[in-house]
């Protein structure tokens, strides 16, 4: 029961965090009208995952293990690309918030609709297939032994609840700080997602180095513990991390964070310079 | 304003990304399906293999299965989340896995496995190496027939052998370090006990090791074979020092230290170089024959380990190496010359059975404990195997 709860919680957090932060961003910047697009992406991902999961479980054909890992890993890496793009899009629009450029910015946000749908779909979808397979298995088992499905669903619900609380909490934060920190959080999470994607591809044998570990702290942070679960769910932190994962994470997070902070901490009030700065970010 | 692209262009960027994502994923998904065995009638399996994972155990209902589609139904009867892996023979490459099996849940792992040796592992708590067991996939007789498949079989065999070489060199490096440490520290008893067992990893892959003309003499030269002026290093130098003949003057601590250091360094160099060796079917076939010739030349005569008399360890290791190479080529050989494959199988078994008679504990009897007719028996079995083995390369490659 507890273990199944933790699986649900972890997978739920992995899937929702990015969506929650983007949601908070849209709300905060007064673009609630775009929220349905985010939800549409989530809906698509859930529907596709559940359907695909059912097909793989009950249909005549299943996916090879390499294919499953390659899809999970591939989606993770594409998701990182898109989230990065979103983060800079946010940085750019946040800077011009409240200025006379607002209407133009909204136009840009309109254009990013596809991106929003896609980010949401990828953020949820990359974990969706695995979660759906697990839930179908749990549903099959729930007749015979206790309530594994119940545990998993409670875990998912708690993840959603935590997401909601985070969303509410984040909304209370003061505006300028909010924009910086959601971005920072997204970059950190994306770094973890990238490492996770790399790991999947290593397991599939597409990338090498599965057994060259940079560190292994699984004795101190057991993956099945609640804190291991939270670290994995929020930051995609793996207690046994390969060199390639670590390198991918560091090589992504540090430069992206640098450019992100530079884009954010330029003095925002010198209006004459603003367009030039945004151009630099956009290129 | 120059900083902003129009809504139109942004929209196309998004759409393009969607297309890229879809094209990246879809073909992959479509091309990598596998049959959900068990449920369908393709019929190479008799129902799924049951795996029960608890926090301390990993019960697999069968230790072997016929090649084709395999289904493992993995049930978690423990309290922790578990994972189930099918690993290649080297214990490193993941052939297939299923993660996130919560308590009370059964998840299926379906894979298409060619004949060969595998390792199964449950990982309760999702950490460590897991609870492992050997698993064999036997040839179901459903043979691939087209040339493309034949080439695939060759490639698989060669890469399996490469994995074997890698595994053996890794164990050799670790074992050599341990041996050298004990030896350099003057712990003769420990060094003696490690000597023969560590050398087995070397002897198993000797043909690959010998392809480096400079390293082989540094590591494995016998005193009798030394060229004039050649500096004597390696295993047999240490052997003489550990198992000294009468009147032998022992090495000083400093000399021992230097020898041990050299041995470790040369072994590390060997390990690095084997990583980039290009293996091929003919190298496997010829290597198997060379190993058997080694047995005939040095081991069955007791010349290799003239002081320690641990020749039978080397003997076994050479036979291991030859047999693994043969077995990795066997799927190909069975299609090209099934009779030869059968003959080799029988002769390897006969030699192995005879060798086993001299097993003692983890090791073997010393060579000087063998009777003359016992040596004769081994020798004739080696000759009997050598004859068909010399045909292996030609049968596979031509
Ligand atoms: Cu996951």
XYZ file of C-alpha atoms and ligand atoms in Angstrom:
682
model
C 0.000 0.000 0.000
C 2.593 2.576 1.046
C 4.947 1.493 -1.712
C 2.224 1.774 -4.348
C 1.225 5.127 -2.907
C 4.819 6.314 -3.296
C 4.942 5.166 -6.909
C 1.781 7.133 -7.660
C 3.146 10.156 -5.838
C 6.474 10.077 -7.632
C 5.067 9.575 -11.106
C 2.415 12.197 -10.386
C 4.960 14.773 -9.308
C 7.232 14.000 -12.233
C 4.345 14.610 -14.579
C 2.711 17.645 -12.988
C 5.420 19.971 -11.699
C 6.252 21.577 -15.009
C 2.577 21.990 -15.846
C 1.858 23.562 -12.458
C 4.642 26.087 -12.812
C 3.517 27.048 -16.306
C -0.049 27.342 -15.045
C 1.003 29.638 -12.257
C 2.884 31.684 -14.754
C -0.092 32.120 -17.055
C -2.349 33.044 -14.152
C 0.095 35.476 -12.688
C 0.748 37.226 -15.946
C -2.956 37.652 -16.546
C -3.305 35.144 -19.323
C -5.768 32.793 -17.746
C -7.419 32.545 -21.132
C -4.534 30.374 -22.233
C -5.013 27.863 -19.407
C -7.383 25.628 -21.431
C -4.578 25.067 -23.891
C -2.347 23.787 -21.132
C -5.158 21.542 -19.968
C -5.744 20.365 -23.505
C -2.131 19.223 -23.638
C -2.490 17.411 -20.332
C -5.718 15.811 -21.527
C -4.178 14.617 -24.763
C -1.226 13.101 -22.914
C -3.412 11.324 -20.378
C -5.771 9.979 -23.023
C -2.966 8.768 -25.276
C -1.086 7.198 -22.359
C -4.067 5.403 -20.911
C -5.200 4.156 -24.312
C -1.729 3.114 -25.351
C -1.140 1.466 -21.986
C -4.357 -0.535 -22.302
C -3.416 -1.555 -25.828
C 0.018 -2.716 -24.725
C -1.374 -4.585 -21.736
C -4.365 -6.260 -23.337
C -3.663 -6.116 -27.063
C -1.878 -8.739 -29.103
C 1.299 -6.691 -29.455
C 3.517 -5.046 -26.876
C 6.399 -2.634 -27.152
C 9.925 -3.926 -26.848
C 11.750 -2.738 -23.819
C 14.155 -0.691 -25.944
C 11.219 1.044 -27.586
C 9.625 1.887 -24.242
C 12.837 3.328 -22.914
C 13.585 5.114 -26.164
C 10.138 6.719 -26.154
C 10.417 7.720 -22.488
C 13.955 9.011 -22.938
C 13.206 10.710 -26.253
C 10.114 12.473 -24.909
C 12.049 13.611 -21.845
C 14.752 15.178 -23.968
C 12.261 16.862 -26.309
C 10.376 18.098 -23.234
C 13.579 19.659 -21.917
C 14.042 21.501 -25.196
C 10.517 22.864 -25.098
C 10.581 23.799 -21.435
C 13.807 25.695 -22.023
C 12.159 27.562 -24.838
C 9.159 28.333 -22.576
C 11.395 29.579 -19.791
C 13.009 32.123 -22.074
C 9.684 33.030 -23.553
C 8.481 33.699 -20.017
C 11.547 35.730 -19.191
C 10.997 37.832 -22.241
C 7.319 38.470 -21.718
C 7.763 39.058 -17.982
C 10.171 41.867 -18.627
C 7.689 43.788 -20.689
C 4.764 43.104 -18.406
C 2.747 46.212 -17.665
C 4.380 48.267 -20.319
C 2.692 49.568 -23.408
C 3.953 46.478 -25.178
C 1.410 44.353 -23.441
C -0.950 43.857 -26.325
C 1.905 42.816 -28.508
C 3.084 40.384 -25.886
C -0.325 38.825 -25.742
C -0.088 38.346 -29.453
C 3.138 36.467 -28.922
C 1.571 34.360 -26.224
C -1.193 33.532 -28.639
C 1.371 32.301 -31.068
C 2.904 30.097 -28.397
C -0.355 28.233 -27.986
C 0.942 25.233 -29.814
C 4.003 25.319 -27.667
C 1.907 25.327 -24.505
C -0.140 22.366 -25.617
C 3.002 20.548 -26.571
C 4.913 21.293 -23.383
C 2.022 20.098 -21.277
C 1.561 17.001 -23.404
C 5.257 16.128 -23.234
C 5.667 16.867 -19.536
C 2.809 14.541 -18.727
C 3.298 12.095 -21.579
C 6.907 11.226 -20.868
C 5.835 9.629 -17.610
C 2.351 8.794 -18.773
C 2.971 5.545 -20.593
C 4.922 4.018 -17.723
C 2.316 5.200 -15.214
C -0.553 3.882 -17.305
C 1.099 0.465 -17.607
C 1.537 0.428 -13.863
C -2.060 1.440 -13.208
C -3.458 -1.226 -15.529
C -1.338 -3.825 -13.771
C -2.536 -2.519 -10.426
C -6.148 -2.623 -11.609
C -5.744 -6.253 -12.612
C -4.219 -7.074 -9.255
C -6.687 -5.171 -7.086
C -9.181 -8.048 -7.202
C -6.872 -10.528 -5.545
C -4.653 -8.739 -3.077
C -5.505 -5.681 -1.036
C -5.722 -2.412 -2.847
C -2.603 -1.605 -4.841
C -4.664 0.424 -7.308
C -6.161 2.455 -4.498
C -2.709 3.209 -3.111
C -1.431 4.319 -6.493
C -4.454 6.512 -7.154
C -4.161 8.138 -3.735
C -0.515 8.815 -4.567
C -1.475 10.462 -7.838
C -4.179 12.467 -6.065
C -1.709 13.650 -3.429
C 0.693 14.660 -6.198
C -2.087 16.653 -7.812
C -2.964 18.158 -4.407
C 0.658 19.133 -3.784
C 0.687 20.628 -7.252
C -2.396 22.652 -6.428
C -0.904 23.868 -3.127
C 2.299 24.831 -4.899
C 0.227 26.653 -7.474
C -1.619 28.563 -4.734
C 1.530 29.244 -2.762
C 3.396 30.447 -5.770
C 0.559 32.818 -6.611
C 1.119 34.621 -3.306
C 4.730 35.383 -4.054
C 5.533 38.915 -5.083
C 5.449 39.415 -8.793
C 9.035 40.147 -9.801
C 10.415 37.451 -7.548
C 7.820 35.049 -8.842
C 8.951 35.288 -12.426
C 12.563 34.720 -11.556
C 11.948 31.756 -9.294
C 9.472 29.874 -11.446
C 12.031 30.095 -14.211
C 14.858 28.949 -11.952
C 12.745 26.056 -10.715
C 11.855 25.056 -14.251
C 15.498 25.100 -15.334
C 16.495 22.922 -12.381
C 13.649 20.499 -13.010
C 14.445 20.393 -16.704
C 18.069 19.534 -15.880
C 16.803 16.562 -13.894
C 14.448 15.541 -16.677
C 17.342 15.630 -19.111
C 19.438 13.374 -16.873
C 16.485 11.029 -16.546
C 16.048 10.920 -20.306
C 19.730 10.175 -20.751
C 19.418 7.343 -18.257
C 16.498 5.830 -20.149
C 18.507 5.915 -23.361
C 21.436 4.296 -21.554
C 19.176 1.510 -20.342
C 17.942 0.987 -23.868
C 21.550 0.600 -24.973
C 21.286 3.656 -27.253
C 23.781 5.633 -25.175
C 26.796 4.001 -23.492
C 28.072 4.192 -19.937
C 25.209 2.678 -17.959
C 27.644 1.192 -15.468
C 30.041 4.090 -15.008
C 28.604 5.710 -11.936
C 29.521 9.244 -10.935
C 28.153 8.565 -7.482
C 25.908 6.094 -5.721
C 24.167 7.309 -2.598
C 21.349 4.772 -2.727
C 22.372 3.579 0.730
C 21.771 7.062 2.168
C 18.835 7.914 -0.074
C 16.995 4.659 -0.791
C 14.886 5.086 -3.939
C 11.920 3.497 -2.172
C 11.957 5.887 0.809
C 9.583 8.854 0.950
C 12.406 11.348 0.657
C 13.958 9.382 -2.196
C 10.542 9.458 -3.833
C 10.192 13.212 -3.387
C 13.685 13.929 -4.695
C 13.006 11.757 -7.708
C 9.532 13.148 -8.243
C 10.499 16.796 -8.028
C 14.082 17.014 -9.262
C 14.333 13.648 -11.041
C 17.272 13.007 -8.733
C 18.615 9.487 -9.088
C 20.664 8.192 -6.137
C 22.838 6.142 -8.487
C 23.829 8.561 -11.229
C 26.006 7.731 -14.209
C 28.715 10.074 -15.449
C 26.798 10.744 -18.639
C 23.651 11.701 -16.707
C 25.621 13.938 -14.387
C 27.435 15.562 -17.290
C 24.197 16.149 -19.229
C 22.588 17.686 -16.168
C 25.497 19.983 -15.347
C 26.178 20.980 -18.948
C 22.526 21.886 -19.357
C 21.712 23.520 -16.041
C 24.734 25.789 -15.613
C 24.763 27.562 -19.003
C 20.978 27.748 -19.264
C 20.746 29.125 -15.742
C 23.439 31.647 -16.554
C 21.644 32.946 -19.632
C 18.325 32.866 -17.842
C 19.566 34.902 -14.884
C 21.343 37.316 -17.181
C 18.128 37.809 -19.101
C 16.227 38.409 -15.862
C 18.572 40.574 -13.900
C 19.252 43.180 -16.513
C 17.739 46.411 -15.261
C 14.185 46.181 -16.532
C 13.309 49.900 -16.439
C 15.540 51.267 -19.152
C 12.894 50.901 -21.707
C 15.014 52.000 -24.631
C 17.218 48.951 -24.222
C 14.538 46.409 -23.658
C 13.856 45.414 -27.251
C 17.539 44.825 -27.910
C 17.813 42.598 -24.867
C 14.832 40.531 -25.851
C 16.217 40.152 -29.309
C 19.381 38.718 -27.848
C 17.409 36.199 -25.863
C 15.263 35.254 -28.774
C 18.111 34.480 -31.097
C 9.768 46.392 -33.190
C 12.650 44.136 -34.125
C 12.660 42.112 -30.918
C 9.433 40.340 -31.605
C 8.617 37.968 -34.344
C 5.043 38.055 -35.535
C 2.430 35.731 -34.097
C 2.475 33.931 -37.430
C 6.090 32.868 -37.208
C 5.720 31.817 -33.598
C 2.828 29.643 -34.498
C 4.825 27.888 -37.183
C 7.674 27.308 -34.741
C 5.296 25.569 -32.398
C 3.726 23.541 -35.157
C 7.113 22.558 -36.467
C 8.157 21.372 -33.038
C 5.043 19.247 -32.836
C 5.839 17.673 -36.183
C 9.429 17.001 -35.152
C 8.281 15.353 -31.960
C 5.755 13.206 -33.763
C 8.143 12.098 -36.478
C 10.759 11.240 -33.893
C 8.488 9.054 -31.837
C 6.044 7.432 -34.225
C 8.267 5.317 -36.442
C 10.123 4.180 -33.390
C 6.914 3.096 -31.755
C 5.693 1.309 -34.830
C 8.891 -0.489 -35.715
C 9.593 -1.822 -32.281
C 6.576 -3.834 -31.399
C 6.895 -7.296 -30.042
C 4.254 -9.962 -29.831
C 2.447 -10.154 -26.539
C 3.192 -13.836 -26.095
C 1.109 -16.152 -23.974
C -2.133 -14.645 -25.144
C -1.618 -15.425 -28.801
C -1.272 -18.581 -30.802
C 2.240 -18.141 -32.236
C 3.065 -20.731 -29.668
C 6.760 -20.889 -28.845
C 6.053 -20.572 -25.144
C 3.965 -22.623 -22.775
C 2.508 -19.775 -20.774
C 4.495 -17.159 -18.951
C 7.440 -17.904 -16.702
C 6.402 -17.008 -13.178
C 8.696 -14.749 -11.196
C 7.994 -14.066 -7.558
C 9.951 -11.223 -6.039
C 10.037 -10.740 -2.304
C 12.317 -8.516 -0.280
C 14.859 -11.331 0.088
C 14.176 -13.727 -2.768
C 13.692 -13.873 -6.508
C 11.997 -17.104 -7.525
C 11.936 -17.838 -11.243
C 9.713 -20.794 -12.098
C 12.039 -22.049 -14.835
C 15.779 -21.763 -15.341
C 15.543 -22.265 -19.070
C 13.192 -21.690 -21.943
C 13.107 -22.266 -25.679
C 14.130 -19.347 -27.871
C 11.448 -17.094 -29.289
C 9.059 -14.897 -27.396
C 9.357 -15.190 -23.653
C 6.945 -13.779 -21.126
C 7.908 -13.321 -17.525
C 4.972 -12.620 -15.226
C 6.659 -10.818 -12.366
C 4.724 -10.757 -9.138
C 5.816 -8.614 -6.227
C 5.110 -10.446 -2.995
C 7.365 -8.196 -0.959
C 6.733 -4.909 0.817
C 9.063 -2.817 -1.326
C 8.787 -1.699 -4.914
C 10.730 -4.070 -7.104
C 12.173 -4.272 -10.600
C 12.945 -7.258 -12.795
C 15.789 -7.431 -15.312
C 16.939 -9.869 -17.939
C 20.641 -9.210 -18.417
C 23.032 -10.495 -21.039
C 25.559 -13.130 -20.020
C 28.052 -10.441 -19.014
C 25.629 -9.282 -16.342
C 25.929 -5.707 -17.605
C 23.856 -5.197 -20.723
C 20.134 -4.928 -20.081
C 18.228 -7.140 -22.488
C 14.846 -6.181 -21.041
C 13.448 -4.850 -17.805
C 10.238 -3.948 -16.084
C 10.335 -1.296 -13.392
C 7.851 0.027 -10.868
C 6.302 -3.204 -9.681
C 4.485 -2.238 -6.509
C 3.602 -4.732 -3.768
C 0.780 -7.056 -4.781
C 1.159 -6.212 -8.444
C 2.034 -8.494 -11.340
C 3.605 -7.014 -14.429
C 4.549 -8.833 -17.592
C 7.882 -8.590 -19.304
C 7.784 -9.768 -22.890
C 10.946 -10.179 -24.899
C 12.247 -11.956 -27.945
C 15.329 -13.819 -26.841
C 17.770 -15.665 -29.062
C 19.375 -18.789 -27.671
C 22.120 -18.053 -25.197
C 22.932 -17.493 -21.571
C 21.255 -14.760 -19.567
C 20.984 -13.556 -16.029
C 17.718 -12.699 -14.342
C 17.606 -10.235 -11.465
C 14.985 -8.870 -9.092
C 15.806 -5.568 -7.451
C 13.626 -5.093 -4.375
C 13.984 -1.496 -3.205
C 15.286 -0.551 -6.685
C 18.944 -0.443 -5.704
C 22.087 -2.531 -5.919
C 22.773 -5.391 -8.305
C 19.678 -7.311 -7.386
C 19.105 -10.954 -6.616
C 20.537 -12.740 -9.613
C 20.221 -16.160 -11.182
C 21.390 -17.763 -14.395
C 18.888 -18.293 -17.146
C 19.366 -20.274 -20.337
C 17.490 -19.858 -23.569
C 17.748 -23.019 -25.628
C 17.507 -23.129 -29.344
C 13.902 -23.958 -30.122
C 14.818 -25.328 -33.525
C 13.095 -22.436 -35.229
C 16.032 -21.440 -37.320
C 16.608 -18.324 -39.260
C 17.407 -19.172 -42.857
C 18.192 -16.097 -44.886
C 21.695 -14.724 -45.231
C 20.849 -11.498 -43.477
C 19.840 -13.499 -40.440
C 23.030 -15.507 -40.685
C 25.077 -12.337 -40.595
C 23.059 -11.237 -37.590
C 23.878 -14.506 -35.839
C 27.563 -13.989 -36.563
C 27.392 -10.446 -35.239
C 25.583 -11.558 -32.114
C 28.136 -14.294 -31.492
C 31.054 -11.949 -31.953
C 29.596 -9.303 -29.695
C 28.825 -11.905 -27.050
C 32.431 -13.009 -27.164
C 33.585 -9.407 -26.901
C 31.456 -9.081 -23.776
C 33.058 -12.229 -22.439
C 36.544 -10.863 -23.066
C 35.586 -7.627 -21.351
C 34.208 -9.458 -18.352
C 37.272 -11.673 -18.076
C 39.725 -8.786 -18.347
C 37.831 -6.902 -15.672
C 38.078 -9.872 -13.347
C 41.716 -10.320 -14.314
C 42.546 -6.729 -13.464
C 40.796 -6.946 -10.099
C 42.309 -10.344 -9.291
C 45.789 -9.297 -10.325
C 45.634 -6.281 -8.055
C 44.668 -8.451 -5.139
C 47.351 -10.989 -5.926
C 50.014 -8.324 -6.418
C 49.143 -6.623 -3.153
C 49.457 -9.849 -1.185
C 52.615 -10.821 -3.007
C 54.313 -7.455 -2.607
C 53.426 -7.428 1.083
C 55.175 -10.761 1.520
C 51.930 -12.601 2.265
C 53.053 -15.720 0.425
C 50.203 -17.909 1.646
C 47.555 -15.563 0.306
C 49.414 -14.956 -2.941
C 49.760 -18.695 -3.497
C 46.051 -19.233 -2.927
C 45.184 -16.515 -5.459
C 47.735 -17.474 -8.076
C 45.991 -20.205 -10.070
C 42.461 -18.836 -9.832
C 43.487 -15.367 -11.017
C 45.500 -16.734 -13.890
C 42.394 -18.507 -15.161
C 40.986 -15.176 -16.343
C 44.160 -14.666 -18.321
C 44.199 -18.162 -19.768
C 40.555 -17.927 -20.895
C 41.287 -15.023 -23.208
C 44.841 -15.870 -24.151
C 44.392 -15.652 -27.942
C 43.193 -12.057 -27.597
C 45.957 -11.268 -25.125
C 48.540 -12.858 -27.389
C 47.555 -10.601 -30.242
C 49.604 -7.944 -28.439
C 53.061 -9.292 -29.162
C 54.765 -7.075 -26.600
C 52.469 -7.720 -23.634
C 52.217 -11.477 -23.798
C 55.918 -12.167 -23.044
C 55.944 -9.501 -20.334
C 53.035 -11.174 -18.572
C 53.321 -14.852 -19.310
C 56.897 -15.795 -20.358
C 58.268 -19.009 -18.915
C 61.862 -19.130 -17.793
C 62.623 -21.855 -20.304
C 61.424 -19.723 -23.198
C 63.338 -16.543 -22.354
C 65.372 -15.000 -25.166
C 68.933 -14.086 -24.274
C 68.956 -10.692 -22.573
C 65.183 -10.645 -22.059
C 64.041 -9.300 -18.714
C 61.864 -11.824 -16.956
C 58.619 -10.381 -15.580
C 55.053 -11.540 -15.189
C 53.230 -14.409 -13.626
C 55.817 -17.130 -13.905
C 58.511 -14.974 -12.349
C 56.261 -14.636 -9.304
C 55.390 -18.312 -9.505
C 59.028 -19.355 -9.141
C 59.411 -17.012 -6.193
C 56.276 -18.314 -4.475
C 56.905 -21.978 -5.158
C 60.709 -21.964 -4.977
C 62.699 -24.948 -6.255
C 65.595 -26.221 -4.136
C 68.541 -23.858 -4.005
C 66.508 -20.925 -5.276
C 67.437 -17.487 -3.977
C 64.270 -15.563 -3.093
C 63.613 -12.067 -4.417
C 64.129 -9.148 -2.056
C 61.113 -7.155 -0.862
C 62.049 -4.354 -3.249
C 62.308 -6.730 -6.203
C 58.967 -8.287 -5.291
C 57.375 -4.855 -5.097
C 58.703 -3.880 -8.500
C 57.554 -7.153 -10.056
C 54.064 -6.798 -8.549
C 53.802 -3.233 -9.757
C 54.855 -4.206 -13.264
C 52.342 -7.053 -13.321
C 49.482 -4.735 -12.380
C 50.558 -2.081 -14.867
C 50.910 -4.546 -17.759
C 47.535 -6.080 -16.953
C 45.904 -2.658 -16.910
C 47.489 -1.928 -20.281
C 46.195 -5.228 -21.607
C 42.712 -4.413 -20.400
C 42.754 -1.022 -22.106
C 43.962 -2.481 -25.365
C 41.443 -5.338 -25.454
C 38.671 -2.734 -25.464
C 39.547 -1.669 -28.967
C 40.402 -5.044 -30.448
C 38.307 -5.795 -33.503
C 36.893 -9.279 -33.136
C 35.428 -11.288 -35.966
C 34.124 -14.786 -36.531
C 37.421 -16.061 -37.884
C 39.293 -14.700 -34.871
C 36.894 -16.537 -32.586
C 37.289 -19.783 -34.501
C 41.055 -19.571 -34.735
C 41.286 -18.432 -31.117
C 39.408 -21.517 -29.976
C 41.846 -23.717 -31.868
C 44.849 -21.837 -30.467
C 43.572 -22.339 -26.963
C 43.336 -26.048 -27.482
C 46.817 -26.114 -28.983
C 47.995 -24.333 -25.858
C 46.513 -27.124 -23.800
C 48.228 -29.755 -25.908
C 51.567 -27.948 -25.885
C 51.873 -26.718 -22.313
C 49.185 -27.825 -19.933
C 48.768 -31.487 -20.644
C 52.536 -31.785 -20.404
C 52.843 -29.913 -17.105
C 55.308 -27.434 -18.575
C 53.298 -24.277 -18.017
C 53.287 -24.286 -14.239
C 56.545 -26.049 -13.648
C 56.808 -24.857 -10.023
C 53.243 -24.476 -8.815
C 51.902 -27.522 -10.725
C 48.584 -25.764 -11.175
C 48.415 -26.707 -14.849
C 44.898 -28.079 -14.626
C 43.541 -24.621 -13.704
C 45.061 -23.285 -16.908
C 43.807 -26.348 -18.744
C 40.248 -25.703 -17.619
C 40.512 -22.007 -18.439
C 41.795 -22.671 -21.974
C 38.964 -25.123 -22.535
C 36.471 -22.561 -21.166
C 37.735 -19.925 -23.553
C 37.595 -22.284 -26.520
C 34.138 -23.527 -25.624
C 32.693 -20.014 -25.204
C 34.051 -19.022 -28.604
C 32.555 -22.167 -30.111
C 29.213 -21.620 -28.419
C 29.027 -18.046 -29.601
C 29.518 -19.320 -33.139
C 27.270 -22.333 -32.695
C 24.014 -20.777 -33.996
C 25.826 -20.070 -37.264
C 27.563 -23.411 -37.366
C 24.324 -25.267 -36.810
C 23.033 -23.850 -40.047
C 26.158 -24.332 -42.049
C 27.391 -27.649 -40.702
C 25.095 -29.124 -38.113
C 27.080 -32.354 -37.937
C 30.255 -30.533 -36.988
C 28.391 -28.593 -34.297
C 27.118 -31.840 -32.844
C 30.540 -33.452 -32.976
C 32.148 -30.480 -31.223
C 29.450 -30.467 -28.567
C 30.096 -34.124 -27.818
C 33.863 -33.766 -27.717
C 33.832 -30.692 -25.515
C 31.547 -32.558 -23.122
C 33.792 -35.620 -23.072
C 36.902 -33.565 -22.341
C 35.096 -31.541 -19.702
C 33.810 -34.686 -18.015
C 37.295 -36.145 -17.834
C 38.720 -32.906 -16.503
C 36.040 -32.751 -13.868
C 37.262 -36.023 -12.428
C 40.331 -34.165 -11.200
C 38.443 -31.323 -9.577
C 39.205 -30.713 -5.933
C 37.225 -28.133 -3.994
C 37.240 -24.887 -5.947
C 40.251 -26.029 -7.924
C 41.993 -29.097 -9.216
C 44.515 -31.731 -8.353
C 48.134 -30.678 -8.903
C 49.685 -31.854 -12.089
C 52.293 -33.919 -10.297
C 49.509 -35.844 -8.581
C 48.210 -37.206 -11.888
C 49.040 -40.711 -12.998
C 50.621 -41.363 -16.357
C 47.510 -42.956 -17.811
C 45.362 -40.109 -16.519
C 47.496 -37.651 -18.425
C 47.304 -39.954 -21.416
C 43.510 -39.967 -21.221
C 43.314 -36.186 -21.108
C 45.794 -35.881 -23.904
C 43.858 -38.158 -26.229
C 40.623 -36.283 -25.547
C 42.356 -32.994 -26.339
C 43.573 -34.467 -29.617
C 40.110 -35.799 -30.391
C 38.621 -32.319 -29.889
C 41.418 -30.560 -31.737
C 40.666 -32.328 -34.984
C 37.053 -31.094 -35.516
C 37.879 -27.765 -33.872
C 40.394 -27.048 -36.604
C 37.477 -27.081 -39.064
C 35.380 -24.576 -37.109
C 36.681 -21.372 -38.685
C 36.359 -22.562 -42.245
C 32.875 -23.929 -41.628
C 31.639 -20.657 -40.171
C 33.411 -18.128 -42.351
C 33.273 -19.721 -45.809
Cu 9.289 7.671 -13.628
